[in-house]
Short mmCIF file of N, CA and C in Angstrom, two decimals:
data_model
loop_
_atom_site.label_atom_id
_atom_site.label_comp_id
_atom_site.label_asym_id
_atom_site.label_seq_id
_atom_site.Cartn_x
_atom_site.Cartn_y
_atom_site.Cartn_z
N MET T 1022 15.66 0.33 57.22
CA MET T 1022 14.39 0.65 57.63
C MET T 1022 13.60 -0.03 56.54
N GLU T 1023 12.45 -0.50 56.52
CA GLU T 1023 11.66 -1.13 55.75
C GLU T 1023 11.16 -0.04 54.62
N ASN T 1024 10.74 -0.41 53.52
CA ASN T 1024 10.07 0.65 52.37
C ASN T 1024 8.89 1.04 53.02
N PRO T 1025 8.95 2.45 52.90
CA PRO T 1025 7.57 3.09 54.14
C PRO T 1025 6.43 2.85 53.06
N THR T 1026 6.84 2.78 51.72
CA THR T 1026 5.57 2.67 51.21
C THR T 1026 4.39 1.38 51.68
N CYS T 1027 5.39 0.51 51.91
CA CYS T 1027 4.71 -0.51 52.16
C CYS T 1027 4.26 -1.40 53.67
N THR T 1028 4.76 -0.01 54.83
CA THR T 1028 4.63 -0.06 56.03
C THR T 1028 3.46 -0.21 56.68
N THR T 1029 3.45 -1.12 57.50
CA THR T 1029 2.03 -1.06 58.25
C THR T 1029 1.95 -1.65 59.47
N ASP T 1030 1.16 -0.90 60.78
CA ASP T 1030 0.95 -1.80 61.76
C ASP T 1030 0.23 -3.23 61.82
N THR T 1031 0.47 -3.69 62.36
CA THR T 1031 -0.56 -5.27 62.26
C THR T 1031 -1.47 -4.76 63.35
N GLU T 1032 -2.73 -5.28 62.65
CA GLU T 1032 -4.30 -4.80 63.03
C GLU T 1032 -4.13 -5.83 64.22
N SER T 1033 -4.20 -5.63 65.29
CA SER T 1033 -4.92 -6.62 66.65
C SER T 1033 -5.61 -6.08 67.46
N PRO T 1034 -6.55 -6.48 67.86
CA PRO T 1034 -7.70 -6.14 68.71
C PRO T 1034 -7.08 -5.60 69.79
N PRO T 1035 -7.18 -4.23 70.57
CA PRO T 1035 -6.46 -3.66 71.46
C PRO T 1035 -7.01 -4.38 72.84
N SER T 1036 -6.04 -3.85 73.56
CA SER T 1036 -6.08 -5.17 74.98
C SER T 1036 -7.21 -4.39 75.74
N GLU T 1037 -7.99 -5.18 76.88
CA GLU T 1037 -8.91 -4.57 77.73
C GLU T 1037 -8.57 -3.41 77.94
N GLY T 1038 -9.17 -2.32 77.76
CA GLY T 1038 -9.20 -0.95 78.52
C GLY T 1038 -8.44 -0.34 77.86
N ILE T 1039 -7.66 -0.17 76.55
CA ILE T 1039 -6.93 0.07 75.82
C ILE T 1039 -7.37 0.27 74.61
N LYS T 1040 -7.60 1.77 74.40
CA LYS T 1040 -8.38 2.19 73.24
C LYS T 1040 -7.47 2.11 71.79
N SER T 1041 -7.83 2.09 70.67
CA SER T 1041 -6.98 2.03 69.32
C SER T 1041 -7.15 3.35 68.45
N LEU T 1042 -6.27 4.17 68.25
CA LEU T 1042 -5.91 5.08 66.99
C LEU T 1042 -5.33 4.64 65.56
N ARG T 1043 -6.19 4.60 64.84
CA ARG T 1043 -5.53 4.42 63.54
C ARG T 1043 -5.41 5.68 62.47
N ILE T 1044 -3.90 5.89 62.29
CA ILE T 1044 -3.70 7.03 61.26
C ILE T 1044 -3.35 6.33 60.01
N LEU T 1045 -3.79 7.27 58.96
CA LEU T 1045 -3.19 6.70 57.64
C LEU T 1045 -2.53 7.99 56.92
N CYS T 1046 -1.45 7.79 56.62
CA CYS T 1046 -0.32 8.88 56.29
C CYS T 1046 -0.57 8.57 54.97
N PHE T 1047 -0.88 9.58 53.93
CA PHE T 1047 -0.71 9.23 52.19
C PHE T 1047 -0.29 10.25 51.68
N GLY T 1048 0.25 10.40 50.66
CA GLY T 1048 1.27 11.31 49.82
C GLY T 1048 2.15 10.53 49.13
N ASP T 1049 3.04 11.12 48.99
CA ASP T 1049 4.55 10.88 47.66
C ASP T 1049 5.66 10.70 48.45
N SER T 1050 6.79 10.92 47.83
CA SER T 1050 7.90 10.98 48.62
C SER T 1050 8.09 11.31 49.62
N LEU T 1051 7.24 12.88 49.94
CA LEU T 1051 7.55 13.15 51.18
C LEU T 1051 7.17 12.45 52.16
N THR T 1052 6.03 11.67 52.08
CA THR T 1052 5.07 10.52 53.23
C THR T 1052 6.04 9.70 53.12
N ALA T 1053 6.99 8.97 52.38
CA ALA T 1053 7.44 7.76 52.25
C ALA T 1053 9.01 8.05 53.12
N GLY T 1054 9.26 9.70 52.99
CA GLY T 1054 10.59 9.87 53.70
C GLY T 1054 11.72 9.59 52.88
N TYR T 1055 11.54 10.40 51.72
CA TYR T 1055 12.82 9.99 50.35
C TYR T 1055 13.91 11.26 51.28
N SER T 1056 15.27 10.66 51.02
CA SER T 1056 16.07 10.87 51.52
C SER T 1056 17.43 10.73 50.45
N SER T 1057 18.65 11.41 50.74
CA SER T 1057 19.77 11.07 50.02
C SER T 1057 19.71 10.26 48.52
N TRP T 1058 18.75 10.94 47.56
CA TRP T 1058 18.38 10.55 46.33
C TRP T 1058 18.05 9.13 46.23
N GLY T 1059 16.97 9.00 47.30
CA GLY T 1059 16.19 7.44 47.59
C GLY T 1059 16.85 6.16 47.82
N TYR T 1060 18.27 6.53 48.46
CA TYR T 1060 18.94 5.52 49.35
C TYR T 1060 18.88 5.60 50.70
N SER T 1061 18.15 6.51 51.13
CA SER T 1061 17.30 6.65 52.46
C SER T 1061 15.86 6.72 52.67
N HIS T 1062 15.44 6.24 53.40
CA HIS T 1062 13.95 6.87 53.85
C HIS T 1062 13.74 6.84 55.35
N TYR T 1063 13.01 7.89 55.61
CA TYR T 1063 12.48 7.96 56.96
C TYR T 1063 11.29 8.59 57.35
N PRO T 1064 10.38 8.04 56.76
CA PRO T 1064 9.10 8.34 57.09
C PRO T 1064 8.74 8.83 58.28
N TYR T 1065 8.00 10.19 58.07
CA TYR T 1065 7.61 10.79 59.63
C TYR T 1065 6.58 9.88 60.28
N ALA T 1066 5.87 9.04 59.48
CA ALA T 1066 4.77 8.06 60.22
C ALA T 1066 5.59 7.58 61.58
N ALA T 1067 6.73 7.27 61.28
CA ALA T 1067 6.95 6.55 62.90
C ALA T 1067 7.44 7.43 63.75
N GLN T 1068 7.52 9.04 63.59
CA GLN T 1068 7.77 9.65 65.00
C GLN T 1068 6.38 10.22 65.02
N ILE T 1069 5.18 9.99 64.37
CA ILE T 1069 4.05 10.33 64.43
C ILE T 1069 3.57 9.16 65.75
N ARG T 1070 3.96 8.37 65.21
CA ARG T 1070 3.40 7.10 65.89
C ARG T 1070 4.16 7.38 67.88
N GLU T 1071 5.46 7.67 67.73
CA GLU T 1071 6.28 7.51 68.86
C GLU T 1071 6.01 8.62 69.85
N GLU T 1072 5.08 10.02 68.87
CA GLU T 1072 4.99 11.31 69.77
C GLU T 1072 3.09 10.59 70.30
N LEU T 1073 2.46 9.97 69.69
CA LEU T 1073 1.10 9.59 70.17
C LEU T 1073 1.09 9.00 71.05
N ARG T 1074 2.13 7.97 71.14
CA ARG T 1074 2.10 6.76 72.03
C ARG T 1074 2.93 7.39 73.80
N LYS T 1075 4.01 8.60 73.33
CA LYS T 1075 3.89 9.29 74.23
C LYS T 1075 2.94 10.13 75.30
N ALA T 1076 2.46 10.85 74.28
CA ALA T 1076 0.81 11.25 74.52
C ALA T 1076 -0.16 10.73 75.09
N PHE T 1077 -0.50 9.41 74.61
CA PHE T 1077 -1.55 8.53 74.83
C PHE T 1077 -1.01 7.23 75.21
N PRO T 1078 -0.56 7.29 76.35
CA PRO T 1078 0.17 5.76 76.65
C PRO T 1078 -0.92 4.51 76.70
N ALA T 1079 -2.41 5.06 77.40
CA ALA T 1079 -3.10 4.08 77.34
C ALA T 1079 -3.78 3.95 75.70
N THR T 1080 -3.52 3.97 74.88
CA THR T 1080 -3.93 3.94 73.35
C THR T 1080 -2.76 3.31 72.65
N GLU T 1081 -3.50 2.16 71.74
CA GLU T 1081 -2.70 1.80 70.80
C GLU T 1081 -2.84 2.38 69.39
N ALA T 1082 -1.71 3.02 68.90
CA ALA T 1082 -1.59 3.55 67.54
C ALA T 1082 -1.16 3.30 66.47
N HIS T 1083 -1.86 3.09 65.75
CA HIS T 1083 -1.55 2.25 64.13
C HIS T 1083 -1.45 3.28 63.31
N VAL T 1084 -0.06 3.42 62.62
CA VAL T 1084 0.19 4.13 61.49
C VAL T 1084 0.24 3.75 60.26
N VAL T 1085 -0.27 3.89 59.64
CA VAL T 1085 -0.18 3.53 57.98
C VAL T 1085 0.23 3.99 57.09
N VAL T 1086 1.24 3.94 56.40
CA VAL T 1086 1.51 4.96 55.04
C VAL T 1086 0.93 4.37 53.85
N SER T 1087 0.46 5.03 53.04
CA SER T 1087 -0.20 4.72 51.80
C SER T 1087 -0.11 6.05 50.64
N GLU T 1088 -0.40 5.66 49.70
CA GLU T 1088 -1.29 6.37 48.48
C GLU T 1088 -2.14 6.69 48.14
N GLU T 1089 -3.29 6.29 49.25
CA GLU T 1089 -4.79 6.35 49.06
C GLU T 1089 -5.17 8.20 48.97
N VAL T 1090 -6.63 8.44 48.37
CA VAL T 1090 -6.54 9.52 47.99
C VAL T 1090 -7.40 9.80 49.09
N TRP T 1091 -7.28 11.18 49.96
CA TRP T 1091 -8.05 11.70 51.26
C TRP T 1091 -9.67 11.20 50.66
N ALA T 1092 -9.96 11.33 49.89
CA ALA T 1092 -11.84 11.36 49.75
C ALA T 1092 -12.09 10.42 50.05
N VAL T 1093 -11.24 8.96 50.15
CA VAL T 1093 -11.69 7.54 50.60
C VAL T 1093 -11.70 7.77 52.04
N ALA T 1094 -10.92 8.71 52.89
CA ALA T 1094 -10.97 8.86 54.38
C ALA T 1094 -12.51 9.65 54.74
N LEU T 1095 -12.73 10.51 53.95
CA LEU T 1095 -13.50 11.16 54.26
C LEU T 1095 -15.11 10.36 53.78
N ALA T 1096 -14.96 9.45 52.84
CA ALA T 1096 -16.55 8.98 52.36
C ALA T 1096 -16.38 7.90 53.16
N THR T 1097 -15.59 7.17 54.22
CA THR T 1097 -15.70 6.38 55.14
C THR T 1097 -16.06 6.94 56.68
N GLY T 1098 -16.36 7.93 56.91
CA GLY T 1098 -16.65 8.46 57.67
C GLY T 1098 -15.20 9.26 58.70
N ALA T 1099 -14.15 9.00 58.34
CA ALA T 1099 -13.20 9.32 58.84
C ALA T 1099 -12.48 10.83 59.22
N ASN T 1100 -11.70 11.08 60.14
CA ASN T 1100 -11.46 12.82 60.19
C ASN T 1100 -10.37 12.78 59.21
N VAL T 1101 -9.65 13.92 58.76
CA VAL T 1101 -8.71 13.92 58.01
C VAL T 1101 -8.20 15.50 58.30
N LEU T 1102 -6.86 15.51 58.49
CA LEU T 1102 -5.82 16.29 58.66
C LEU T 1102 -5.04 16.41 57.52
N ALA T 1103 -5.52 17.58 56.47
CA ALA T 1103 -4.62 17.78 55.20
C ALA T 1103 -3.66 19.00 55.69
N LEU T 1104 -2.15 18.48 55.09
CA LEU T 1104 -1.06 19.32 55.14
C LEU T 1104 -1.05 20.11 54.06
N SER T 1105 -0.09 21.32 54.42
CA SER T 1105 -0.05 22.33 52.99
C SER T 1105 1.08 21.74 52.22
N VAL T 1106 1.50 21.89 51.32
CA VAL T 1106 2.76 21.81 50.43
C VAL T 1106 3.86 22.21 50.92
N LEU T 1107 4.58 21.96 50.89
CA LEU T 1107 6.12 22.34 51.64
C LEU T 1107 6.75 23.31 50.77
N GLU T 1108 7.13 24.34 50.85
CA GLU T 1108 8.43 25.10 50.31
C GLU T 1108 9.57 24.27 49.51
N ALA T 1109 9.68 24.53 48.63
CA ALA T 1109 11.10 24.01 48.14
C ALA T 1109 12.19 25.36 47.65
N GLN T 1110 13.54 24.50 47.69
CA GLN T 1110 14.44 25.52 47.09
C GLN T 1110 14.09 26.39 45.78
N HIS T 1111 13.55 25.14 44.63
CA HIS T 1111 13.62 25.90 43.21
C HIS T 1111 12.20 27.09 43.50
N THR T 1112 12.55 28.21 42.62
CA THR T 1112 11.36 28.62 42.91
C THR T 1112 11.12 29.19 41.11
N VAL T 1113 11.65 28.32 40.01
CA VAL T 1113 11.13 28.64 38.85
C VAL T 1113 10.17 28.97 38.18
N GLY T 1114 9.71 29.78 37.18
CA GLY T 1114 8.01 30.17 36.68
C GLY T 1114 7.57 29.99 37.80
N ASP T 1115 6.53 29.52 37.68
CA ASP T 1115 5.03 29.76 38.66
C ASP T 1115 4.80 29.21 39.85
N VAL T 1116 6.13 28.44 39.69
CA VAL T 1116 5.81 27.32 40.62
C VAL T 1116 5.59 27.66 42.02
N VAL T 1117 5.95 28.53 42.81
CA VAL T 1117 5.32 29.54 44.16
C VAL T 1117 3.96 29.57 44.16
N GLN T 1118 3.52 30.41 43.15
CA GLN T 1118 2.29 30.64 42.85
C GLN T 1118 1.14 29.60 42.86
N ARG T 1119 1.94 28.84 42.40
CA ARG T 1119 0.80 27.57 42.09
C ARG T 1119 0.51 26.64 43.17
N ARG T 1120 2.11 26.84 44.04
CA ARG T 1120 2.15 26.05 45.53
C ARG T 1120 1.27 26.40 46.54
N ASN T 1121 1.45 27.87 46.15
CA ASN T 1121 0.39 29.02 47.35
C ASN T 1121 -1.06 28.87 46.90
N ASP T 1122 -1.71 28.74 45.49
CA ASP T 1122 -2.70 28.54 45.48
C ASP T 1122 -3.53 27.04 45.99
N LEU T 1123 -2.43 26.11 45.37
CA LEU T 1123 -2.84 24.80 46.22
C LEU T 1123 -3.21 24.92 47.56
N ASN T 1124 -2.14 25.49 48.17
CA ASN T 1124 -1.94 25.47 49.57
C ASN T 1124 -3.67 26.30 50.44
N GLU T 1125 -3.73 27.45 49.32
CA GLU T 1125 -5.02 28.29 49.57
C GLU T 1125 -6.25 27.20 49.97
N MET T 1126 -6.10 26.56 48.48
CA MET T 1126 -7.34 25.41 48.22
C MET T 1126 -7.76 24.58 49.28
N ILE T 1127 -6.33 23.97 49.71
CA ILE T 1127 -6.50 22.81 50.92
C ILE T 1127 -6.91 23.53 52.15
N ALA T 1128 -6.44 24.66 52.27
CA ALA T 1128 -6.83 25.48 53.76
C ALA T 1128 -8.33 25.84 53.45
N GLN T 1129 -8.82 26.49 52.87
CA GLN T 1129 -10.02 26.68 52.38
C GLN T 1129 -11.30 25.54 52.41
N HIS T 1130 -10.89 24.25 52.03
CA HIS T 1130 -11.68 23.34 51.94
C HIS T 1130 -12.73 23.38 53.55
N SER T 1131 -13.82 22.68 53.44
CA SER T 1131 -14.60 22.89 54.18
C SER T 1131 -15.10 21.80 54.45
N ASP T 1132 -15.37 20.85 55.42
CA ASP T 1132 -16.13 19.74 55.83
C ASP T 1132 -15.71 19.47 57.03
N ASP T 1133 -17.09 18.91 57.88
CA ASP T 1133 -16.82 18.37 59.22
C ASP T 1133 -15.73 17.84 59.47
N ARG T 1134 -15.36 17.04 59.00
CA ARG T 1134 -14.65 15.93 59.46
C ARG T 1134 -12.85 16.44 58.55
N TRP T 1135 -12.97 17.57 58.09
CA TRP T 1135 -11.39 18.15 57.59
C TRP T 1135 -10.81 19.15 58.57
N HIS T 1136 -9.38 19.00 58.36
CA HIS T 1136 -8.95 19.77 59.32
C HIS T 1136 -7.52 19.96 58.67
N TYR T 1137 -7.07 21.31 59.13
CA TYR T 1137 -6.11 21.92 58.21
C TYR T 1137 -4.82 21.82 58.99
N MET T 1138 -3.29 21.87 58.44
CA MET T 1138 -2.04 22.36 59.12
C MET T 1138 -1.26 22.91 58.07
N ASP T 1139 -0.74 23.92 58.48
CA ASP T 1139 0.27 24.74 57.87
C ASP T 1139 1.46 24.22 57.86
N LEU T 1140 1.84 23.17 57.33
CA LEU T 1140 3.57 22.67 57.51
C LEU T 1140 4.30 23.64 57.05
N CYS T 1141 4.15 24.73 56.03
CA CYS T 1141 5.16 25.36 55.54
C CYS T 1141 5.57 26.28 56.95
N ALA T 1142 4.28 26.14 57.77
CA ALA T 1142 4.83 27.02 58.74
C ALA T 1142 5.63 26.20 59.95
N ALA T 1143 5.31 25.05 60.01
CA ALA T 1143 6.41 24.19 60.82
C ALA T 1143 7.61 23.64 60.48
N VAL T 1144 7.68 23.44 58.83
CA VAL T 1144 8.98 23.35 58.37
C VAL T 1144 9.06 24.04 57.05
N PRO T 1145 9.68 25.38 57.38
CA PRO T 1145 9.94 26.42 56.55
C PRO T 1145 11.27 25.84 55.77
N TYR T 1146 11.36 26.03 54.30
CA TYR T 1146 12.63 26.40 53.59
C TYR T 1146 13.54 27.75 53.75
N PHE T 1147 12.53 28.96 53.46
CA PHE T 1147 13.34 30.03 53.23
C PHE T 1147 13.30 30.66 55.05
N ASP T 1148 12.59 30.07 55.63
CA ASP T 1148 12.44 31.29 56.57
C ASP T 1148 13.36 30.63 58.02
N MET T 1149 14.44 30.03 57.88
CA MET T 1149 15.25 29.50 58.56
C MET T 1149 16.58 29.66 58.50
N SER T 1150 17.58 29.50 59.59
CA SER T 1150 18.70 29.83 59.35
C SER T 1150 19.56 28.76 58.03
N ASP T 1151 20.83 29.30 57.58
CA ASP T 1151 21.54 28.67 56.87
C ASP T 1151 21.67 27.20 57.51
N PHE T 1152 22.51 27.42 58.63
CA PHE T 1152 22.69 26.00 59.35
C PHE T 1152 21.52 25.34 59.79
N LEU T 1153 20.66 25.34 60.31
CA LEU T 1153 18.86 24.82 60.27
C LEU T 1153 19.08 24.18 58.85
N ARG T 1154 18.87 24.90 57.65
CA ARG T 1154 18.52 24.55 56.76
C ARG T 1154 19.38 23.37 56.30
N GLU T 1155 20.74 23.34 56.13
CA GLU T 1155 21.45 22.18 55.89
C GLU T 1155 21.18 21.00 56.87
N ARG T 1156 20.77 21.29 58.05
CA ARG T 1156 20.39 19.98 58.93
C ARG T 1156 19.35 19.37 58.52
N ILE T 1157 18.00 20.42 58.07
CA ILE T 1157 16.79 19.64 58.03
C ILE T 1157 16.40 19.48 56.30
N TRP T 1158 16.72 20.17 55.45
CA TRP T 1158 16.45 19.85 54.18
C TRP T 1158 17.86 19.18 53.41
N ASP T 1159 17.54 18.33 52.43
CA ASP T 1159 18.28 17.17 51.85
C ASP T 1159 18.76 17.58 50.50
N ASP T 1160 17.89 18.14 49.78
CA ASP T 1160 18.09 18.17 48.11
C ASP T 1160 17.63 19.13 47.80
N GLY T 1161 16.69 20.23 48.93
CA GLY T 1161 15.85 21.28 48.19
C GLY T 1161 14.32 20.97 47.91
N LEU T 1162 13.93 19.75 48.28
CA LEU T 1162 13.06 19.27 47.73
C LEU T 1162 12.35 18.31 48.60
N HIS T 1163 13.15 17.11 49.29
CA HIS T 1163 13.32 16.44 50.17
C HIS T 1163 14.11 16.58 51.71
N LEU T 1164 13.60 15.89 52.83
CA LEU T 1164 14.00 16.43 54.19
C LEU T 1164 15.23 15.42 54.73
N THR T 1165 16.17 15.36 55.48
CA THR T 1165 16.88 14.73 56.18
C THR T 1165 16.26 13.79 57.10
N MET T 1166 16.54 12.81 57.73
CA MET T 1166 16.31 12.59 59.01
C MET T 1166 15.59 13.46 60.12
N ALA T 1167 16.65 13.97 60.20
CA ALA T 1167 16.15 15.25 61.09
C ALA T 1167 15.18 15.97 60.69
N GLY T 1168 14.46 16.59 59.56
CA GLY T 1168 13.96 16.91 58.74
C GLY T 1168 12.23 16.09 59.23
N TYR T 1169 12.68 14.52 58.57
CA TYR T 1169 11.58 14.13 58.63
C TYR T 1169 11.05 13.85 60.22
N GLU T 1170 11.83 13.98 61.38
CA GLU T 1170 11.72 13.82 62.86
C GLU T 1170 10.68 15.26 63.27
N MET T 1171 11.44 15.93 62.48
CA MET T 1171 10.68 17.43 62.83
C MET T 1171 9.42 17.66 62.23
N MET T 1172 9.28 17.24 61.36
CA MET T 1172 7.70 17.35 60.47
C MET T 1172 6.91 16.06 61.20
N GLY T 1173 7.09 14.68 61.55
CA GLY T 1173 6.56 14.05 61.85
C GLY T 1173 6.12 14.56 63.43
N GLN T 1174 6.77 15.31 64.05
CA GLN T 1174 6.65 16.20 65.39
C GLN T 1174 5.41 16.97 65.58
N ALA T 1175 6.13 17.81 64.66
CA ALA T 1175 4.94 18.82 64.10
C ALA T 1175 3.52 18.05 63.74
N ILE T 1176 3.34 17.30 63.07
CA ILE T 1176 2.00 16.71 62.66
C ILE T 1176 1.61 16.16 63.72
N ALA T 1177 2.29 15.31 64.56
CA ALA T 1177 2.05 14.61 66.00
C ALA T 1177 1.20 15.82 66.88
N ALA T 1178 1.94 16.81 66.95
CA ALA T 1178 1.51 18.19 68.07
C ALA T 1178 0.03 18.32 67.58
N LYS T 1179 -0.06 18.73 66.39
CA LYS T 1179 -1.38 18.90 65.46
C LYS T 1179 -2.34 17.77 65.91
N LEU T 1180 -2.00 16.64 65.73
CA LEU T 1180 -2.83 15.33 66.01
C LEU T 1180 -3.16 15.43 67.12
N ILE T 1181 -2.36 15.37 68.25
CA ILE T 1181 -2.51 15.22 69.79
C ILE T 1181 -3.82 16.56 70.08
N GLU T 1182 -3.36 17.62 69.53
CA GLU T 1182 -4.60 18.79 70.06
C GLU T 1182 -5.58 18.37 69.81
N LEU T 1183 -5.82 18.12 68.17
CA LEU T 1183 -7.10 17.71 67.74
C LEU T 1183 -7.50 16.29 68.54
N LEU T 1184 -6.95 15.64 68.95
CA LEU T 1184 -7.49 14.79 69.72
C LEU T 1184 -7.61 14.97 71.20
N ARG T 1185 -7.22 15.64 71.74
CA ARG T 1185 -7.36 15.93 72.85
C ARG T 1185 -8.92 16.99 72.95
N VAL T 1186 -9.06 17.67 72.00
CA VAL T 1186 -10.30 18.54 71.90
C VAL T 1186 -11.52 17.82 71.84
N SER T 1187 -11.49 16.55 71.06
CA SER T 1187 -12.50 15.48 70.52
C SER T 1187 -12.49 14.84 72.18
N GLU T 1188 -11.63 14.40 73.30
CA GLU T 1188 -11.73 13.83 74.04
C GLU T 1188 -12.63 14.63 74.89
N LYS T 1189 -13.18 15.85 74.85
CA LYS T 1189 -13.62 17.02 76.13
C LYS T 1189 -15.53 16.36 75.85
N PRO T 1190 -16.12 16.30 76.69
CA PRO T 1190 -17.62 16.28 76.55
C PRO T 1190 -18.31 17.29 76.39
N VAL T 1191 -19.49 16.77 75.20
CA VAL T 1191 -20.14 17.71 74.97
C VAL T 1191 -21.59 17.36 75.02
N HIS T 1192 -21.80 18.85 75.81
CA HIS T 1192 -23.39 18.86 76.30
C HIS T 1192 -24.52 18.66 75.08
N THR T 1193 -25.53 18.41 75.61
CA THR T 1193 -26.73 18.29 74.45
C THR T 1193 -26.94 19.61 73.51
N ASP T 1194 -25.99 20.63 73.72
CA ASP T 1194 -26.81 22.00 73.25
C ASP T 1194 -25.12 22.34 72.46
N GLY T 1195 -24.37 21.13 72.30
CA GLY T 1195 -23.38 21.06 71.58
C GLY T 1195 -22.05 22.39 71.90
N LYS T 1196 -22.33 22.71 73.29
CA LYS T 1196 -21.18 23.60 74.06
C LYS T 1196 -20.34 22.44 74.49
N THR T 1197 -19.04 22.80 74.46
CA THR T 1197 -18.04 22.00 75.12
C THR T 1197 -17.64 22.27 76.76
N VAL T 1198 -17.69 21.53 77.67
CA VAL T 1198 -17.26 21.81 79.14
C VAL T 1198 -16.21 22.12 79.12
#
């Protein structure tokens, strides 16, 4: 697989009658799909693209992985799906409290185009069986290929939910039908 930090879909005009959907995934090693001490990369963006294409076959889904800041997306009028920071094996010092505080700040952020997903609930570390944890988690911080697929499926499900809600017609009084 190519280096996920420079993965892009080619931008070509959508075919006639086909909608175009652009998704920007930004972050750090988890977004890049870091696994096996850096010898493998399985970015969840590939799973998101696959799930979106299955859910919306008449839509061209372009998924780009970058390290840009989310504020850029909001400034350009885009919608943002912000994810909570995942749990990790290490619980030394105040790491857990700091992660929980950060996740609370992400969840409480308010903007018309800001959407939140609790990724910890979708891909837990502590709240799963030892067998599943071994299959999903690589080094206690990063995931295995199966873990990144799980993460991509969960994110895609949330995106599909948001996209389907946005497709509902809206009356002039602001209520959806």
